[in-house]
């Protein structure tokens, strides 16, 4: 696929998949027109970069559908001064989008090859407001402090208190909660030290976050 065809496919993705799925934030729409998604897809799958599908990455992981990525960004309402924790770097595409919206992204992935590949992609695109870590952030990543935004790119079987403790008061977290075939994308807002609000956004299915904790004693 040549550059012109990539541009046409990107435009169709935004107009036919994303805008029609209740994404009205012009910042998000413009961003997804600007950031070259095809550069973050495995080389052998570049032709699938703009399809309405989860693109496999290896290790049982996948990029979320473009419309899910867009709805996540819209819900998080990232501000320019926000610090962001992304749990699950994956291809680095969502990381790049978050970096364009906020002040700095701390992104963690369990798989060292994902982190290495994402770092190479960021360098080639001049993205330098991202700190990459390799590790298990299924219970949060407190070693980097607390955050205004947390984006969890793998699903959680249930919502526990582990990850959300890394949110600042007023901070927002996006997470897909549940087990296949029933999962729900949610926005969790920290209103006070022990005060939380959960908003159900839409139903979807994404691969589970490795080592995600489960607790049957916590209720939001």
Short mmCIF file of C-alpha atoms in Angstrom, two decimals, residues 18-141:
data_model
loop_
_atom_site.label_atom_id
_atom_site.label_comp_id
_atom_site.label_asym_id
_atom_site.label_seq_id
_atom_site.Cartn_x
_atom_site.Cartn_y
_atom_site.Cartn_z
CA UNK A 18 -14.47 6.43 14.68
CA UNK A 19 -16.71 9.43 14.10
CA UNK A 20 -19.73 7.15 13.67
CA UNK A 21 -18.98 5.50 17.03
CA UNK A 22 -19.84 8.64 19.02
CA UNK A 23 -16.37 10.19 18.97
CA UNK A 24 -16.93 13.93 18.64
CA UNK A 25 -13.78 15.34 20.27
CA UNK A 26 -12.03 17.15 17.43
CA UNK A 27 -8.67 16.84 19.19
CA UNK A 28 -8.96 13.07 19.10
CA UNK A 29 -10.20 12.97 15.52
CA UNK A 30 -7.41 15.27 14.32
CA UNK A 31 -4.81 13.29 16.24
CA UNK A 32 -5.84 10.00 14.69
CA UNK A 33 -5.57 11.62 11.26
CA UNK A 34 -2.06 12.84 12.06
CA UNK A 35 -0.31 9.95 13.83
CA UNK A 36 0.64 7.23 11.29
CA UNK A 37 -0.96 4.09 12.73
CA UNK A 38 0.61 1.98 9.99
CA UNK A 39 4.07 2.68 11.47
CA UNK A 40 3.05 1.05 14.77
CA UNK A 41 1.59 -2.13 13.30
CA UNK A 42 3.85 -5.18 12.78
CA UNK A 43 5.40 -4.87 9.31
CA UNK A 44 3.70 -8.00 7.97
CA UNK A 45 0.29 -6.63 9.02
CA UNK A 46 0.58 -3.03 7.82
CA UNK A 47 -2.27 -3.54 5.38
CA UNK A 48 -4.55 -4.15 8.39
CA UNK A 49 -3.59 -0.95 10.19
CA UNK A 50 -6.91 0.80 9.55
CA UNK A 51 -9.27 -2.16 9.68
CA UNK A 52 -12.00 -2.34 12.30
CA UNK A 53 -10.24 -5.16 14.14
CA UNK A 54 -7.77 -5.92 16.92
CA UNK A 55 -4.37 -6.37 15.23
CA UNK A 56 -2.31 -9.20 16.82
CA UNK A 57 1.09 -8.24 18.23
CA UNK A 58 2.39 -11.52 19.65
CA UNK A 59 2.45 -12.88 23.22
CA UNK A 60 -1.33 -13.18 22.95
CA UNK A 61 -1.62 -9.37 22.87
CA UNK A 62 -3.34 -7.15 20.29
CA UNK A 63 -3.83 -3.51 19.41
CA UNK A 64 -7.32 -2.36 20.31
CA UNK A 65 -9.72 -1.49 17.51
CA UNK A 66 -9.19 2.12 16.36
CA UNK A 67 -12.67 3.12 17.53
CA UNK A 68 -11.98 1.75 21.03
CA UNK A 69 -8.70 3.67 21.19
CA UNK A 70 -10.54 6.83 20.17
CA UNK A 71 -13.35 6.37 22.70
CA UNK A 72 -10.74 5.80 25.40
CA UNK A 73 -8.95 9.06 24.56
CA UNK A 74 -12.22 10.98 24.44
CA UNK A 75 -13.31 9.63 27.82
CA UNK A 76 -9.97 10.37 29.50
CA UNK A 77 -10.10 14.01 28.34
CA UNK A 78 -6.33 14.41 28.66
CA UNK A 79 -5.11 17.93 29.45
CA UNK A 80 -1.73 19.33 28.32
CA UNK A 81 -0.34 19.36 31.88
CA UNK A 82 -1.44 15.80 32.72
CA UNK A 83 1.02 13.07 33.66
CA UNK A 84 -0.04 9.69 32.35
CA UNK A 85 0.54 6.05 33.24
CA UNK A 86 -0.10 3.56 30.47
CA UNK A 87 -0.25 -0.06 31.58
CA UNK A 88 0.53 -2.11 28.50
CA UNK A 89 2.74 -0.38 25.91
CA UNK A 90 1.97 -2.88 23.16
CA UNK A 91 2.84 -1.39 19.77
CA UNK A 92 3.33 2.09 21.21
CA UNK A 93 0.53 3.63 19.13
CA UNK A 94 -1.71 4.58 22.04
CA UNK A 95 1.40 5.77 23.88
CA UNK A 96 2.15 8.14 21.00
CA UNK A 97 -1.41 9.47 21.02
CA UNK A 98 -1.33 10.05 24.79
CA UNK A 99 2.04 11.78 24.51
CA UNK A 100 0.60 14.23 22.00
CA UNK A 101 -2.25 15.09 24.37
CA UNK A 102 -0.54 15.22 27.78
CA UNK A 103 2.69 16.38 29.36
CA UNK A 104 4.48 13.06 29.83
CA UNK A 105 3.66 9.37 29.53
CA UNK A 106 5.14 6.62 31.69
CA UNK A 107 4.43 3.40 29.83
CA UNK A 108 5.04 -0.09 31.21
CA UNK A 109 4.92 -3.47 29.50
CA UNK A 110 5.67 -6.97 30.67
CA UNK A 111 7.34 -7.85 27.36
CA UNK A 112 10.82 -6.41 26.78
CA UNK A 113 10.57 -6.80 22.98
CA UNK A 114 7.44 -4.61 22.92
CA UNK A 115 9.25 -1.93 24.93
CA UNK A 116 12.29 -2.09 22.66
CA UNK A 117 10.23 -1.88 19.47
CA UNK A 118 8.14 1.00 20.82
CA UNK A 119 11.30 2.89 21.76
CA UNK A 120 12.62 2.52 18.22
CA UNK A 121 9.34 3.80 16.78
CA UNK A 122 9.30 6.80 19.13
CA UNK A 123 12.86 7.70 18.17
CA UNK A 124 12.02 7.57 14.47
CA UNK A 125 9.04 9.91 15.01
CA UNK A 126 10.77 12.31 17.40
CA UNK A 127 8.59 11.38 20.36
CA UNK A 128 10.64 12.10 23.47
CA UNK A 129 8.07 12.84 26.19
CA UNK A 130 7.67 9.14 27.02
CA UNK A 131 9.45 7.06 29.67
CA UNK A 132 9.39 3.32 28.96
CA UNK A 133 9.68 0.62 31.61
CA UNK A 134 9.68 -3.16 31.44
CA UNK A 135 7.83 -4.80 34.30
CA UNK A 136 4.57 -6.03 35.75
CA UNK A 137 2.27 -3.08 36.42
CA UNK A 138 -0.86 -5.16 36.99
CA UNK A 139 -1.03 -3.76 40.53
CA UNK A 140 0.03 -0.25 39.53
CA UNK A 141 3.39 1.41 39.07
#
